[in-house]
Tab-separated table of C-alpha atoms in Angstrom:
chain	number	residue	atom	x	y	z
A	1	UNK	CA	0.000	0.000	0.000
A	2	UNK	CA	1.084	3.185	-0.944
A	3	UNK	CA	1.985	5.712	2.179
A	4	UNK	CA	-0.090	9.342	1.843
A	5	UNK	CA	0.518	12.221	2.879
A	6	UNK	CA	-2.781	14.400	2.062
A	7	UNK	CA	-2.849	14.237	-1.435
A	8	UNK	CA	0.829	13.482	-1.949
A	9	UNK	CA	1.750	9.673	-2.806
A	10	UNK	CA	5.342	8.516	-1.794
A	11	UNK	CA	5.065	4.760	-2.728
A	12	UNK	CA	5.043	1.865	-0.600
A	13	UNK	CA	7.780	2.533	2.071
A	14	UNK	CA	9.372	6.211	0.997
A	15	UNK	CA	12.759	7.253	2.105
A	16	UNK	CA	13.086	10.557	3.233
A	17	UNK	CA	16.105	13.001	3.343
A	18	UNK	CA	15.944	14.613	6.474
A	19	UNK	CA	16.586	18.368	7.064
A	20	UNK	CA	19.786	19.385	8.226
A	21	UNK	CA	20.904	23.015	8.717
A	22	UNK	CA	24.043	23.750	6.431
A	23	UNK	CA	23.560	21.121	4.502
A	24	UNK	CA	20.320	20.677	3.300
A	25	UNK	CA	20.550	23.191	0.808
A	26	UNK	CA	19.211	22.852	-3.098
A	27	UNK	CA	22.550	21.499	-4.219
A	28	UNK	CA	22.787	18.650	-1.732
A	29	UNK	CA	19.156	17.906	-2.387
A	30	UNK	CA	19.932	18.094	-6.418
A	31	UNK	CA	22.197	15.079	-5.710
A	32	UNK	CA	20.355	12.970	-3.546
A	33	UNK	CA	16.829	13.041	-5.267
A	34	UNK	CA	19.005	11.811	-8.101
A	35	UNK	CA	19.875	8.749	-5.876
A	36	UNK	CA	16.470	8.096	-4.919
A	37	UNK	CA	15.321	10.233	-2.180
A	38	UNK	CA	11.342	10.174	-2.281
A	39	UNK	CA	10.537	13.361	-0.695
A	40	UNK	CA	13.157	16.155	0.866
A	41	UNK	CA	13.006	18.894	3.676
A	42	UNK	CA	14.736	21.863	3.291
A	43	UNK	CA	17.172	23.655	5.853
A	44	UNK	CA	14.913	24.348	8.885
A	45	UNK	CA	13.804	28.021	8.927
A	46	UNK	CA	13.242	30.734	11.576
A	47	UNK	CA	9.537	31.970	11.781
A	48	UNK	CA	11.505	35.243	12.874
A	49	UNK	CA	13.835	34.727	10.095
A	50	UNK	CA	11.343	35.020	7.800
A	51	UNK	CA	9.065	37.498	9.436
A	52	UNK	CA	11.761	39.912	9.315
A	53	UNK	CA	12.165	39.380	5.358
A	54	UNK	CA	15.742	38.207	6.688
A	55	UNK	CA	17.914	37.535	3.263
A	56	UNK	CA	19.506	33.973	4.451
A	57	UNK	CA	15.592	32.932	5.837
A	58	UNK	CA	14.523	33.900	2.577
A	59	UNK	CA	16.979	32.331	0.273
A	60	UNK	CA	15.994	28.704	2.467
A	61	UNK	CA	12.573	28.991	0.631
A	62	UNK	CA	14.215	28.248	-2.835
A	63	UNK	CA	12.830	25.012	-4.157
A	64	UNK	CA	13.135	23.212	-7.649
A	65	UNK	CA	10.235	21.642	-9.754
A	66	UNK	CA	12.636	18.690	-9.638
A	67	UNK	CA	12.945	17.943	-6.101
A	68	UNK	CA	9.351	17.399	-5.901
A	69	UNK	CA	7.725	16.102	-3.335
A	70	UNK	CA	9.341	18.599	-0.970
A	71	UNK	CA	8.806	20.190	2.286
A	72	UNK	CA	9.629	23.531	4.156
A	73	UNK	CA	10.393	23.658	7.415
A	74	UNK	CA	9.531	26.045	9.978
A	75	UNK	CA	10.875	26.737	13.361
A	76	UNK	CA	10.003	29.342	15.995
A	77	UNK	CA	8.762	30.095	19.641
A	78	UNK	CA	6.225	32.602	19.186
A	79	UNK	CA	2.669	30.833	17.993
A	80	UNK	CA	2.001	34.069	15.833
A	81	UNK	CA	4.655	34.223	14.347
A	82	UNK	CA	5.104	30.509	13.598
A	83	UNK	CA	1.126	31.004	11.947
A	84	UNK	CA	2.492	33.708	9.571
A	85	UNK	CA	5.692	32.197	8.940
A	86	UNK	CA	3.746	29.511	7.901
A	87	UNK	CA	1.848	31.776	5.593
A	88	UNK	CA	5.050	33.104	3.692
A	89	UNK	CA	6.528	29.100	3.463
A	90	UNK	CA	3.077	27.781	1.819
A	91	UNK	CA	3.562	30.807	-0.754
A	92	UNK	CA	6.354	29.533	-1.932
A	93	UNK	CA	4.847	26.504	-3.196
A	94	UNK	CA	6.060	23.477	-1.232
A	95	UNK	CA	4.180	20.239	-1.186
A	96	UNK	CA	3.606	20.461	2.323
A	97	UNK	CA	5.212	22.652	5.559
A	98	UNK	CA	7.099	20.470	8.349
A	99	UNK	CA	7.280	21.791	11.633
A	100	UNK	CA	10.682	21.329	14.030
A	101	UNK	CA	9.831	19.862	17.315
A	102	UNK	CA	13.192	18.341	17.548
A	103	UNK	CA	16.532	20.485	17.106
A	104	UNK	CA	18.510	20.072	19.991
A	105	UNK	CA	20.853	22.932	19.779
A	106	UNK	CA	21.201	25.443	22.432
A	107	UNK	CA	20.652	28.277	20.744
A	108	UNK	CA	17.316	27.171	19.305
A	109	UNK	CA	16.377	25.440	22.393
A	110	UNK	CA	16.913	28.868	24.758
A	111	UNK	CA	14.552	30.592	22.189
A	112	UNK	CA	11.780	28.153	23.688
A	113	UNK	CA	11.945	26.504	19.555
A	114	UNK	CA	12.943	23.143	18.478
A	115	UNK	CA	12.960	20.475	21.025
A	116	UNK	CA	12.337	22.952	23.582
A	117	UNK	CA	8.188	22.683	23.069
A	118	UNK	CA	8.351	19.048	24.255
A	119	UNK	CA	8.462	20.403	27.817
A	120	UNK	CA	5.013	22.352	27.071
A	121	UNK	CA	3.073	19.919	25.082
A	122	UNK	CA	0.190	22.369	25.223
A	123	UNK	CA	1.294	25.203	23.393
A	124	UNK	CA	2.937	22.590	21.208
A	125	UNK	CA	-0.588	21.794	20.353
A	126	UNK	CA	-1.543	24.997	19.994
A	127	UNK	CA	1.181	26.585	17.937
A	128	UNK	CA	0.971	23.054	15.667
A	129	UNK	CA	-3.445	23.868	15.090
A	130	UNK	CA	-2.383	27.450	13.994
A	131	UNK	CA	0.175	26.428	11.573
A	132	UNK	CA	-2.235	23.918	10.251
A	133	UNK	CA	-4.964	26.473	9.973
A	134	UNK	CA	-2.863	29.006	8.498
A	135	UNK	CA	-1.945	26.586	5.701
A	136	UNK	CA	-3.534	25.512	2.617
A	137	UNK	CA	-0.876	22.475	2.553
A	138	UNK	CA	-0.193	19.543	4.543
A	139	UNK	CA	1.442	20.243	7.903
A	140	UNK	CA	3.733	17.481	9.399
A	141	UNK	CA	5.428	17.552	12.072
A	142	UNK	CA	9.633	15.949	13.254
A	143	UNK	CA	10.069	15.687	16.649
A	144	UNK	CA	12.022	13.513	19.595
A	145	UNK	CA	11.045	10.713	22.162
A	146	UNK	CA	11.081	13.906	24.526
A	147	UNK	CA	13.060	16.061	26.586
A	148	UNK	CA	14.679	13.685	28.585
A	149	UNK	CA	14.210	10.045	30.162
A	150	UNK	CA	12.036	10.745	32.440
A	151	UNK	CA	9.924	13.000	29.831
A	152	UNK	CA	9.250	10.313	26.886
A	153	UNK	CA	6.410	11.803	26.229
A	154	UNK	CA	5.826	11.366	22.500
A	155	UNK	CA	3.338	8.887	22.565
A	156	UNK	CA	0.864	11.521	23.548
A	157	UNK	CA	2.166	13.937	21.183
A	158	UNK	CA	1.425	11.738	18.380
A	159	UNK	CA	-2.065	11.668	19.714
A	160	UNK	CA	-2.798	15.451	20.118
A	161	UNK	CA	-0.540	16.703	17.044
A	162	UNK	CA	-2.997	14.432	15.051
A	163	UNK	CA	-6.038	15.597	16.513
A	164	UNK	CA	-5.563	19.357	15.406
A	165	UNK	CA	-4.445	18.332	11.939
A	166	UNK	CA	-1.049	17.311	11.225
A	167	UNK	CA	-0.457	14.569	8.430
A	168	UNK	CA	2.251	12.895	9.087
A	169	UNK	CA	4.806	13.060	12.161
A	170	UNK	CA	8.773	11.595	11.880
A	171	UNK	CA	10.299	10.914	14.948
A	172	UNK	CA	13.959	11.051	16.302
A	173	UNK	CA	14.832	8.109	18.559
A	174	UNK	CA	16.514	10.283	20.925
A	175	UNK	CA	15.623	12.346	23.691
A	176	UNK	CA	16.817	16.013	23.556
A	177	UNK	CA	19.311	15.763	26.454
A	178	UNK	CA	20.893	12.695	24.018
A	179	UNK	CA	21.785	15.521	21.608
A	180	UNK	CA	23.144	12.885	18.684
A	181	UNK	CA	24.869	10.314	21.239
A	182	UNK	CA	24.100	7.116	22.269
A	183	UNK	CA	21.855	4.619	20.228
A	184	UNK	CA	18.386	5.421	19.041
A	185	UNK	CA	15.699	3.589	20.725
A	186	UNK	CA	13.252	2.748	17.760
A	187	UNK	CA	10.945	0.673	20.093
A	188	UNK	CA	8.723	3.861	21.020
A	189	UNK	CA	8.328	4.732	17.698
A	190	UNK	CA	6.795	1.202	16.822
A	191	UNK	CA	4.538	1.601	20.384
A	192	UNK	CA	2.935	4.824	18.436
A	193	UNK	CA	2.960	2.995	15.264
A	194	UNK	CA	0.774	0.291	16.884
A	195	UNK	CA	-1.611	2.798	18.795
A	196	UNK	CA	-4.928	2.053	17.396
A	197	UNK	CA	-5.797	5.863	17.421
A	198	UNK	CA	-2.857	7.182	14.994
A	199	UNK	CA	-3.554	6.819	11.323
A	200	UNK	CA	-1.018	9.114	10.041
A	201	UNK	CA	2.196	8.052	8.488
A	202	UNK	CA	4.976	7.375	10.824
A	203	UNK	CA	8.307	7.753	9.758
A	204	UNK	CA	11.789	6.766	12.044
A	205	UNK	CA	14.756	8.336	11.927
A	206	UNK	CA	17.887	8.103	13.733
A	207	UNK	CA	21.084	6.016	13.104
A	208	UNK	CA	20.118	4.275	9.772
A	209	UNK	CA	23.570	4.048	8.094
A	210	UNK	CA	23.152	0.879	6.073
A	211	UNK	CA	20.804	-1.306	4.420
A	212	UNK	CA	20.684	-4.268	5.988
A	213	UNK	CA	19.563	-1.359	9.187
A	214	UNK	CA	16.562	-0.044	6.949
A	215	UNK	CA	15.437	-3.058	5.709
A	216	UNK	CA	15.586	-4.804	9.701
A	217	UNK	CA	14.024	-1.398	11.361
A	218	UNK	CA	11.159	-1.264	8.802
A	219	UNK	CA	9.795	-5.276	9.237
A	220	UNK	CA	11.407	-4.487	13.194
A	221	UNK	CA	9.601	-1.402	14.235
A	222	UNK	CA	6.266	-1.495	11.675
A	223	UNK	CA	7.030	2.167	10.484
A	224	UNK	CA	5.803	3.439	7.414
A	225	UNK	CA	9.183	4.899	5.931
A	226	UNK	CA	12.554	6.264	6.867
A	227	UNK	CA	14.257	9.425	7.174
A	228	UNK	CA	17.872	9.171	6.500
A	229	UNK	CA	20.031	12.196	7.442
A	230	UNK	CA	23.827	12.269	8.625
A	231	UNK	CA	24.249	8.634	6.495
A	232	UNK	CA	23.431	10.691	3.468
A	233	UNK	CA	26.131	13.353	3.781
A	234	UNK	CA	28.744	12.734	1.117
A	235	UNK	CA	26.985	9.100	0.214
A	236	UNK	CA	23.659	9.856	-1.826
A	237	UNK	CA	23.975	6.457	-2.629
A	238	UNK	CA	22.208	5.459	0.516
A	239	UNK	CA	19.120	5.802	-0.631
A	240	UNK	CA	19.713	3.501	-4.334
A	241	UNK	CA	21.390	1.015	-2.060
A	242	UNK	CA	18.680	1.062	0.337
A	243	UNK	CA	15.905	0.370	-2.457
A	244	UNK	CA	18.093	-2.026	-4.190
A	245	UNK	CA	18.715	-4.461	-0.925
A	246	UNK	CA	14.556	-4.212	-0.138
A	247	UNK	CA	13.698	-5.174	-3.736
A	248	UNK	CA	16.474	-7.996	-4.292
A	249	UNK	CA	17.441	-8.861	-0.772
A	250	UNK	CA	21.188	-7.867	-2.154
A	251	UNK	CA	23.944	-5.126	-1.812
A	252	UNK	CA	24.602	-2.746	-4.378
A	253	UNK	CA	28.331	-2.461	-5.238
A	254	UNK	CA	29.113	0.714	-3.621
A	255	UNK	CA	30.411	3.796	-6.190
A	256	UNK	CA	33.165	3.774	-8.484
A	257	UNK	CA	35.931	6.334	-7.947
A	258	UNK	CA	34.608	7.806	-11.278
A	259	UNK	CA	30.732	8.318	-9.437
A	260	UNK	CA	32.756	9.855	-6.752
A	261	UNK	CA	34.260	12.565	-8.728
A	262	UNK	CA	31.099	13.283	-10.534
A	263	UNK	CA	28.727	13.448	-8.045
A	264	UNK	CA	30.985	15.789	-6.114
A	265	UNK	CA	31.504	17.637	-8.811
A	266	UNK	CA	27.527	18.389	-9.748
A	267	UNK	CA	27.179	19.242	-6.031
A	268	UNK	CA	30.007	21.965	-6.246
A	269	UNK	CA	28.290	22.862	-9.822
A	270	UNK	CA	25.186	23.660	-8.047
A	271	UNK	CA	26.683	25.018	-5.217
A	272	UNK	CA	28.275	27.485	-7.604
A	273	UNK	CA	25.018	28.238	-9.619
A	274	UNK	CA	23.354	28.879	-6.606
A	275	UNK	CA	25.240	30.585	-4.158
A	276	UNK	CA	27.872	32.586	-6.498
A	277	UNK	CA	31.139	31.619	-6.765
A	278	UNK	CA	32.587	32.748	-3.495
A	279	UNK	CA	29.962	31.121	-1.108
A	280	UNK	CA	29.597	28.378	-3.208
A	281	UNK	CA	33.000	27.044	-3.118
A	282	UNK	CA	33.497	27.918	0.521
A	283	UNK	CA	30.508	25.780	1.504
A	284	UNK	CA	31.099	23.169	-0.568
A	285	UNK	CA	34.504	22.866	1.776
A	286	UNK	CA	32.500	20.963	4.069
A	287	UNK	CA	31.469	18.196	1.823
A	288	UNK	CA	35.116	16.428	0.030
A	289	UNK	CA	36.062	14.684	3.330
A	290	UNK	CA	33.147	12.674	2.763
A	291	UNK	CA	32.502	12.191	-0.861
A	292	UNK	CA	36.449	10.279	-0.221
A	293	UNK	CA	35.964	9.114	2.916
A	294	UNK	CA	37.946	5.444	3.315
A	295	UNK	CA	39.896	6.441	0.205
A	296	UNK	CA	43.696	5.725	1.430
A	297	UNK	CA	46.214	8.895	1.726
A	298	UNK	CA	43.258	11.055	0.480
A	299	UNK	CA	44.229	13.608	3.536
A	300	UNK	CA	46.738	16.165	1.087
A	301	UNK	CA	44.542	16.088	-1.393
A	302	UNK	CA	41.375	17.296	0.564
A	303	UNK	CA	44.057	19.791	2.357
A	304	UNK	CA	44.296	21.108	-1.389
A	305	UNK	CA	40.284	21.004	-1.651
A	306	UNK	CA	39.946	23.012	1.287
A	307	UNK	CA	42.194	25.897	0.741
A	308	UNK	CA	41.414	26.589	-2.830
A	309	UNK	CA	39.656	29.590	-3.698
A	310	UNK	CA	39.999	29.152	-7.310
A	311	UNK	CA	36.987	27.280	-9.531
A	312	UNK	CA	39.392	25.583	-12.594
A	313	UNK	CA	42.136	24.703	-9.502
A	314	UNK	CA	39.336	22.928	-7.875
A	315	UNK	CA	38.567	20.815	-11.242
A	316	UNK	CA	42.004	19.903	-11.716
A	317	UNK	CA	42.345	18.629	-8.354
A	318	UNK	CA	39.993	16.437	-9.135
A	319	UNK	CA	40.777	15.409	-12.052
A	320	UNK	CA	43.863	14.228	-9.945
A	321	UNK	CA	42.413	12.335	-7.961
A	322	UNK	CA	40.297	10.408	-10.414
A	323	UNK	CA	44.174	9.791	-11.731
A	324	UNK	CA	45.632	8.580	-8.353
A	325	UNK	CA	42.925	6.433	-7.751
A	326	UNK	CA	41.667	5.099	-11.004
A	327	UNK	CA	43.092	1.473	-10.374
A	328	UNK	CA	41.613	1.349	-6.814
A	329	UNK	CA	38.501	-0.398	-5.764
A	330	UNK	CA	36.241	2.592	-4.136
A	331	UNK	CA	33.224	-0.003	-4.656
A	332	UNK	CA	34.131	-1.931	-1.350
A	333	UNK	CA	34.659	1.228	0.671
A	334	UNK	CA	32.356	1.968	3.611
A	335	UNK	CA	30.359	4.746	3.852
């Protein structure tokens, strides 16, 4: 059975890219939808961000016909502003706005945003019905377990977020004191999924770095899709690999040096086309450790990467690479 969200069909068991600030950008997107993602987030957003008519807020609403399905996300403490923030992300034409329940940072968390709301499930609830109500679109929600161990409180989260409208909700098998260590505990997650009451889609995320992990957690913990995030950064492949072990039960040979070098090059290429040549070759910085991560005595070469300010430099360094490596067998490195 296919999995819905409103009107919005994602196939029988979708994979989601999840959104990460700094990296979830329209170039990083570009390259994973071409690697299978079925529906994208962008960066989260500030409600105040965008209020304000802020130019980095702003430039976060930039979406592609391409990368369709794809959501906005919002973030935000104030419930007014978070309904007109909503406003300006649904006139931008998304498929649907998202709602962040769940960044842990500090400096989100202090602003009474993010993961912050799980200690005040009721204006949760009340800033999630205004964002619904202010949108013509979907609204779905990502959050965490809760705030802390002794505050899992997600299970009735997923009850009252679906009562005032939302359409799907993704959850993080962490608490918000875990920040991103320790394991994720799935087995939540698959309590809500089994809750007679909740007929939204449930998606997991959290830790799934492999296959063989999907495939397991989705039979495991009964949830309707996954939402792959950190695995994804410099390895788009995830999501092919994924699909290709849950239709044929096998592994996908990993890529070739050769799908190394071009995918990181069409990342920088839309980096470039979107951000200008300055930003866009500064941010790309962060990406080359892992496009040739496991790659032997790659460390000089990203050193290179990393200080070069000039475009044709940066081609040629790659180019040098594909030479150093040609002979070498990139399929059987790890992600």
């Amino acid at each position: 059975m296919s999995v819905k969200i409103g009107n919005i069909d994602l196939g029988e068991f979708p994979l989601l890219l999840a959104p990460m600030e700094d990296v979830s950008d329209p170039p990083f997107r570009y390259v994973c939808k071409k690697n299978g993602a079925d529906m994208m987030y962008t960066e989260f957003i500030s409600s105040e961000g965008l209020i304000r008519d802020a130019a980095k807020s702003r430039q976060k609403l930039d979406i592609f016909e391409y990368e369709r399905p794809i959501g906005i996300q919002i973030f935000g403490g104030d419930i007014d502003h978070m309904r007109e923030a909503s406003e300006i992300a649904s006139a931008a034409g998304p498929d649907l706005v998202d709602i962040n329940y769940g960044c842990p940072v500090k400096n989100v968390v202090c602003k009474g945003a993010g993961s912050s709301l799980l200690q005040d499930i009721d204006k949760m609830v009340k800033m999630t019905e205004a964002v619904v109500k202010a949108s013509h679109l979907p609204v779905t929600v990502k959050t965490r377990l809760g705030w802390d161990d002794n505050t899992k409180n997600v299970y009735e989260v997923a009850e009252r977020l679906q009562d005032v409208g939302i359409q799907a909700l993704t959850i993080h098998g962490r608490t918000r004191a875990q920040l991103y260590k320790g394991e994720a505990d799935w087995s939540l997650i698959r309590e809500i999924k089994r809750n007679p009451r909740i007929k939204i889609p449930i998606f997991g995320n959290g830790d799934v770095d492999s296959p063989e992990k999907a495939a397991n957690w989705s039979m495991e913990y009964e949830i309707d899709g996954i939402m792959i995030g950190r695995a994804a950064i410099g390895y788009p492949w995830i999501f092919r690999e994924v699909k290709h072990f849950f239709k044929t039960g096998e592994h996908l040979a990993g890529p070739t040096i050769e799908e190394r070098i071009e995918v990181c090059r069409t990342h920088l290429d839309k980096s470039l086309e979107w951000k200008g040549p300055r930003t866009g070759i500064f941010e790309m910085r962060r990406h080359y450790a892992n496009y040739f991560k496991g790659l032997p005595d790659f460390k000089p070469y990203r050193m290179r990467l990393v200080a070069e300010p000039d475009i044709n430099n940066i081609y040629s360094i790659l180019e040098e690479v594909a030479e150093k490596f040609a002979d070498y067998d990139a399929t059987k490195v790890l992600a």
